[in-house]
Amino acid sequence: MRTFMLLALSVGLIAGCGGSRTRDNSSVPEGAVCQSSAQCAIDFACLGCANEDAHCIAGCESDSDCSEGHCEKQTCITCPCPGRCEQ
């Protein structure tokens, strides 16, 4: 089932389906140290805890971090605490 979902997602991306946003300069890979979310791939945000380096992690900080929908802020007690992209 997971393989089918990944295949369907890949075909949709190739065909240009959906209102996805892109980042021209997503130069920082997942988990790497970053300075801003613009350096991370779409659907990732540059987040970190106080006095620590920030990293590109799955989630969002603002609507512009999401390929579709909007950024839904999460209530949590851990750090970093990324939002979740919701439709």
PDB file of C-alpha atoms in Angstrom:
ATOM      1  CA  MET A   1       0.000   0.000   0.000  1.00  0.00           C
ATOM      2  CA  ARG A   2       2.808   2.393   0.875  1.00  0.00           C
ATOM      3  CA  THR A   3       4.484   1.707  -2.483  1.00  0.00           C
ATOM      4  CA  PHE A   4       1.241   2.541  -4.293  1.00  0.00           C
ATOM      5  CA  MET A   5       0.853   5.793  -2.356  1.00  0.00           C
ATOM      6  CA  LEU A   6       4.439   6.833  -3.148  1.00  0.00           C
ATOM      7  CA  LEU A   7       3.931   5.964  -6.809  1.00  0.00           C
ATOM      8  CA  ALA A   8       0.697   7.977  -6.945  1.00  0.00           C
ATOM      9  CA  LEU A   9       2.413  10.940  -5.261  1.00  0.00           C
ATOM     10  CA  SER A  10       5.329  10.759  -7.702  1.00  0.00           C
ATOM     11  CA  VAL A  11       3.026  10.639 -10.722  1.00  0.00           C
ATOM     12  CA  GLY A  12       1.031  13.570  -9.343  1.00  0.00           C
ATOM     13  CA  LEU A  13       4.174  15.632  -8.847  1.00  0.00           C
ATOM     14  CA  ILE A  14       5.454  14.843 -12.328  1.00  0.00           C
ATOM     15  CA  ALA A  15       2.091  15.703 -13.872  1.00  0.00           C
ATOM     16  CA  GLY A  16       2.026  18.981 -11.975  1.00  0.00           C
ATOM     17  CA  CYS A  17      -1.074  18.137  -9.964  1.00  0.00           C
ATOM     18  CA  GLY A  18      -1.994  20.197  -6.955  1.00  0.00           C
ATOM     19  CA  GLY A  19      -1.176  23.755  -6.032  1.00  0.00           C
ATOM     20  CA  SER A  20       2.301  23.031  -4.771  1.00  0.00           C
ATOM     21  CA  ARG A  21       4.710  25.794  -3.933  1.00  0.00           C
ATOM     22  CA  THR A  22       8.423  25.563  -4.602  1.00  0.00           C
ATOM     23  CA  ARG A  23      11.522  26.991  -3.066  1.00  0.00           C
ATOM     24  CA  ASP A  24      14.169  27.985  -5.575  1.00  0.00           C
ATOM     25  CA  ASN A  25      16.991  27.871  -3.038  1.00  0.00           C
ATOM     26  CA  SER A  26      16.213  24.819  -0.899  1.00  0.00           C
ATOM     27  CA  SER A  27      19.920  24.196  -0.453  1.00  0.00           C
ATOM     28  CA  VAL A  28      19.881  22.606   3.006  1.00  0.00           C
ATOM     29  CA  PRO A  29      18.964  18.896   3.250  1.00  0.00           C
ATOM     30  CA  GLU A  30      16.601  17.420   5.835  1.00  0.00           C
ATOM     31  CA  GLY A  31      18.149  17.451   9.307  1.00  0.00           C
ATOM     32  CA  ALA A  32      20.987  19.801   8.394  1.00  0.00           C
ATOM     33  CA  VAL A  33      21.731  23.110  10.112  1.00  0.00           C
ATOM     34  CA  CYS A  34      19.902  26.089   8.587  1.00  0.00           C
ATOM     35  CA  GLN A  35      19.373  29.809   9.122  1.00  0.00           C
ATOM     36  CA  SER A  36      15.844  30.179   7.679  1.00  0.00           C
ATOM     37  CA  SER A  37      12.996  28.035   6.373  1.00  0.00           C
ATOM     38  CA  ALA A  38      13.661  29.357   2.858  1.00  0.00           C
ATOM     39  CA  GLN A  39      16.790  27.175   2.849  1.00  0.00           C
ATOM     40  CA  CYS A  40      14.742  24.008   3.507  1.00  0.00           C
ATOM     41  CA  ALA A  41      12.611  22.034   1.066  1.00  0.00           C
ATOM     42  CA  ILE A  42       8.876  22.722   0.941  1.00  0.00           C
ATOM     43  CA  ASP A  43       6.973  20.998   3.798  1.00  0.00           C
ATOM     44  CA  PHE A  44      10.047  21.503   6.028  1.00  0.00           C
ATOM     45  CA  ALA A  45      10.874  24.356   8.386  1.00  0.00           C
ATOM     46  CA  CYS A  46      14.067  25.649   9.953  1.00  0.00           C
ATOM     47  CA  LEU A  47      13.442  25.224  13.670  1.00  0.00           C
ATOM     48  CA  GLY A  48      15.541  24.818  16.780  1.00  0.00           C
ATOM     49  CA  CYS A  49      15.548  25.305  20.505  1.00  0.00           C
ATOM     50  CA  ALA A  50      17.009  28.266  22.361  1.00  0.00           C
ATOM     51  CA  ASN A  51      20.831  28.301  22.353  1.00  0.00           C
ATOM     52  CA  GLU A  52      20.989  25.446  19.802  1.00  0.00           C
ATOM     53  CA  ASP A  53      21.424  25.259  16.037  1.00  0.00           C
ATOM     54  CA  ALA A  54      18.230  25.177  13.981  1.00  0.00           C
ATOM     55  CA  HIS A  55      17.676  22.274  11.567  1.00  0.00           C
ATOM     56  CA  CYS A  56      15.403  21.552   8.592  1.00  0.00           C
ATOM     57  CA  ILE A  57      12.675  19.370  10.063  1.00  0.00           C
ATOM     58  CA  ALA A  58       9.367  18.114   8.688  1.00  0.00           C
ATOM     59  CA  GLY A  59       6.564  20.525   9.482  1.00  0.00           C
ATOM     60  CA  CYS A  60       5.903  24.212   9.122  1.00  0.00           C
ATOM     61  CA  GLU A  61       6.356  27.577  10.732  1.00  0.00           C
ATOM     62  CA  SER A  62       4.091  29.505   8.347  1.00  0.00           C
ATOM     63  CA  ASP A  63       1.724  28.829   5.432  1.00  0.00           C
ATOM     64  CA  SER A  64       4.567  29.391   2.951  1.00  0.00           C
ATOM     65  CA  ASP A  65       6.298  26.268   4.327  1.00  0.00           C
ATOM     66  CA  CYS A  66       3.408  24.059   3.141  1.00  0.00           C
ATOM     67  CA  SER A  67       2.987  22.684  -0.370  1.00  0.00           C
ATOM     68  CA  GLU A  68      -0.794  22.804   0.096  1.00  0.00           C
ATOM     69  CA  GLY A  69      -3.171  24.162   2.689  1.00  0.00           C
ATOM     70  CA  HIS A  70      -2.078  26.131   5.700  1.00  0.00           C
ATOM     71  CA  CYS A  71       0.214  25.733   8.688  1.00  0.00           C
ATOM     72  CA  GLU A  72      -1.638  24.517  11.751  1.00  0.00           C
ATOM     73  CA  LYS A  73       0.344  25.390  14.889  1.00  0.00           C
ATOM     74  CA  GLN A  74       0.745  22.585  17.399  1.00  0.00           C
ATOM     75  CA  THR A  75       0.516  22.762  21.161  1.00  0.00           C
ATOM     76  CA  CYS A  76       3.373  20.758  22.614  1.00  0.00           C
ATOM     77  CA  ILE A  77       5.943  20.796  25.375  1.00  0.00           C
ATOM     78  CA  THR A  78       8.943  19.590  23.385  1.00  0.00           C
ATOM     79  CA  CYS A  79      11.394  21.652  21.400  1.00  0.00           C
ATOM     80  CA  PRO A  80      11.497  22.153  18.483  1.00  0.00           C
ATOM     81  CA  CYS A  81       7.766  22.089  17.922  1.00  0.00           C
ATOM     82  CA  PRO A  82       6.885  22.363  14.223  1.00  0.00           C
ATOM     83  CA  GLY A  83       3.392  22.997  12.984  1.00  0.00           C
ATOM     84  CA  ARG A  84       1.568  20.588  10.699  1.00  0.00           C
ATOM     85  CA  CYS A  85       0.365  21.364   7.189  1.00  0.00           C
ATOM     86  CA  GLU A  86      -3.422  20.994   7.039  1.00  0.00           C
ATOM     87  CA  GLN A  87      -5.817  21.323   4.133  1.00  0.00           C
TER      88      GLN A  87
END
